[in-house]
XYZ file of N, CA and C in Angstrom:
171
model
N 0.894 -1.147 0.052
C 0.047 -0.040 0.110
C 1.027 1.208 0.094
N 0.718 2.303 -0.902
C 1.732 3.458 -0.865
C 1.485 4.208 0.287
N 2.431 4.778 0.703
C 2.317 5.693 2.036
C 2.054 7.051 1.517
N 1.114 7.595 2.115
C 0.497 9.103 1.942
C 1.431 9.928 2.826
N 1.896 10.967 2.110
C 2.494 12.249 3.047
C 1.824 13.576 2.695
N 1.625 14.351 3.797
C 1.002 15.599 3.597
C 1.942 16.519 2.831
N 1.480 17.525 2.295
C 2.406 18.382 1.428
C 3.410 19.129 2.109
N 3.238 19.389 3.444
C 4.203 20.073 4.366
C 5.479 18.879 4.509
N 5.107 17.735 4.702
C 6.221 16.761 4.824
C 7.006 16.701 3.612
N 6.398 16.702 2.560
C 6.792 16.482 1.255
C 8.016 17.826 0.912
N 7.496 19.131 1.395
C 8.114 20.131 1.037
C 9.229 20.327 1.920
N 9.467 19.927 3.334
C 10.329 19.756 4.271
C 11.419 18.843 3.845
N 10.892 17.541 3.250
C 11.799 16.558 2.662
C 12.689 17.168 1.317
N 12.021 17.892 0.726
C 12.612 18.440 -0.638
C 13.953 19.643 -0.156
N 13.339 20.498 0.893
C 14.284 21.217 1.462
C 15.500 20.666 2.048
N 15.524 19.512 2.730
C 16.570 18.883 3.134
C 17.460 18.366 2.237
N 16.775 17.709 1.033
C 17.537 17.102 -0.081
C 18.095 18.036 -0.733
N 17.603 19.475 -0.991
C 18.214 20.686 -1.447
C 19.593 20.853 -0.923
N 19.759 20.976 0.536
C 20.626 21.483 1.426
C 21.831 20.237 1.323
N 21.391 19.055 1.205
C 22.421 18.124 1.007
C 23.104 18.011 -0.505
N 22.176 18.384 -1.539
C 22.798 18.395 -2.684
C 23.679 19.706 -2.961
N 23.265 20.774 -2.346
C 24.140 21.891 -2.275
C 25.321 21.532 -1.741
N 25.324 20.865 -0.616
C 26.581 20.484 0.332
C 27.537 19.465 -0.577
N 26.834 18.545 -1.408
C 27.932 17.815 -2.039
C 28.540 18.612 -3.298
N 27.586 19.508 -3.884
C 28.169 20.009 -4.949
C 29.354 21.020 -4.318
N 29.296 21.507 -3.249
C 30.481 22.532 -2.798
C 31.594 21.358 -2.367
N 31.415 20.348 -1.946
C 32.536 19.335 -1.821
C 33.108 18.964 -3.027
N 32.364 18.625 -3.909
C 32.934 18.263 -5.099
C 33.704 19.554 -5.628
N 33.329 20.619 -5.751
C 34.013 21.851 -6.055
C 35.445 22.035 -5.556
N 35.266 21.938 -4.176
C 36.565 21.954 -3.312
C 37.423 20.761 -3.599
N 37.063 19.789 -3.812
C 37.931 18.656 -4.239
C 38.454 18.793 -5.720
N 37.754 19.177 -6.448
C 38.302 19.685 -7.967
C 39.546 20.752 -7.728
N 39.109 21.765 -6.900
C 40.012 22.986 -6.782
C 41.354 22.364 -6.143
N 41.231 21.434 -5.162
C 42.326 20.816 -4.565
C 43.110 20.011 -5.575
N 42.373 19.217 -6.319
C 43.336 18.576 -7.421
C 43.870 19.302 -8.475
N 43.292 20.307 -8.725
C 43.984 21.257 -9.834
C 45.042 22.029 -9.233
N 45.073 22.257 -7.739
C 46.391 22.932 -7.337
C 47.191 21.969 -7.166
N 47.158 20.540 -6.786
C 47.926 19.745 -6.527
C 48.866 19.353 -7.964
N 47.950 19.073 -9.134
C 48.646 19.086 -10.511
C 49.398 20.353 -10.926
N 49.026 21.619 -10.510
C 49.717 22.582 -10.659
C 51.040 22.735 -9.994
N 51.251 21.878 -8.845
C 52.384 21.839 -8.072
C 52.489 22.487 -6.640
N 51.076 22.839 -6.205
C 51.058 23.562 -4.941
C 50.566 22.543 -3.986
N 51.747 21.885 -3.482
C 51.732 20.945 -2.397
C 52.478 21.451 -1.094
N 52.085 20.673 -0.113
C 52.409 21.069 1.269
C 52.535 19.831 1.828
N 53.480 19.609 2.940
C 53.666 18.266 3.518
C 52.390 18.091 4.453
N 51.871 17.003 4.551
C 50.571 16.913 5.453
C 50.941 17.096 7.087
N 52.165 17.172 7.624
C 52.446 17.661 8.754
C 52.230 18.946 8.967
N 52.628 19.676 8.092
C 52.509 21.066 8.055
C 50.752 21.487 7.836
N 50.441 20.962 7.322
C 48.947 20.979 7.131
C 47.978 20.758 8.518
N 48.382 19.530 8.904
C 47.926 19.388 10.382
C 48.214 20.032 11.480
N 49.516 20.647 11.314
C 49.977 21.475 12.435
C 49.229 22.914 12.330
N 48.743 23.313 11.165
C 47.931 24.413 10.788
C 46.458 24.366 11.250
N 45.939 23.079 11.177
C 44.743 22.742 11.792
C 44.677 22.708 13.392
N 45.738 22.242 13.737
C 45.433 21.998 15.232
C 45.604 23.777 15.796
N 46.451 24.486 15.286
C 46.668 25.885 15.816
C 45.463 26.507 15.479
N 44.626 26.275 14.664
C 43.307 26.866 14.280
C 42.187 26.621 15.411
N 42.305 25.334 16.045
C 41.392 25.024 17.167
C 41.162 25.877 18.178
């Protein structure tokens, strides 16, 4: 038997899906940016990156 949902529930689910899709698209954009930077030779030792992250906390 099909599950019946109210229009409010459907709208809320779509809003959440849109937020998740936007988050994924932003992640893919950042990954592509990182790949391009690495390909162009802009690299740092991972120890330096983790040191910077620890200092930012």
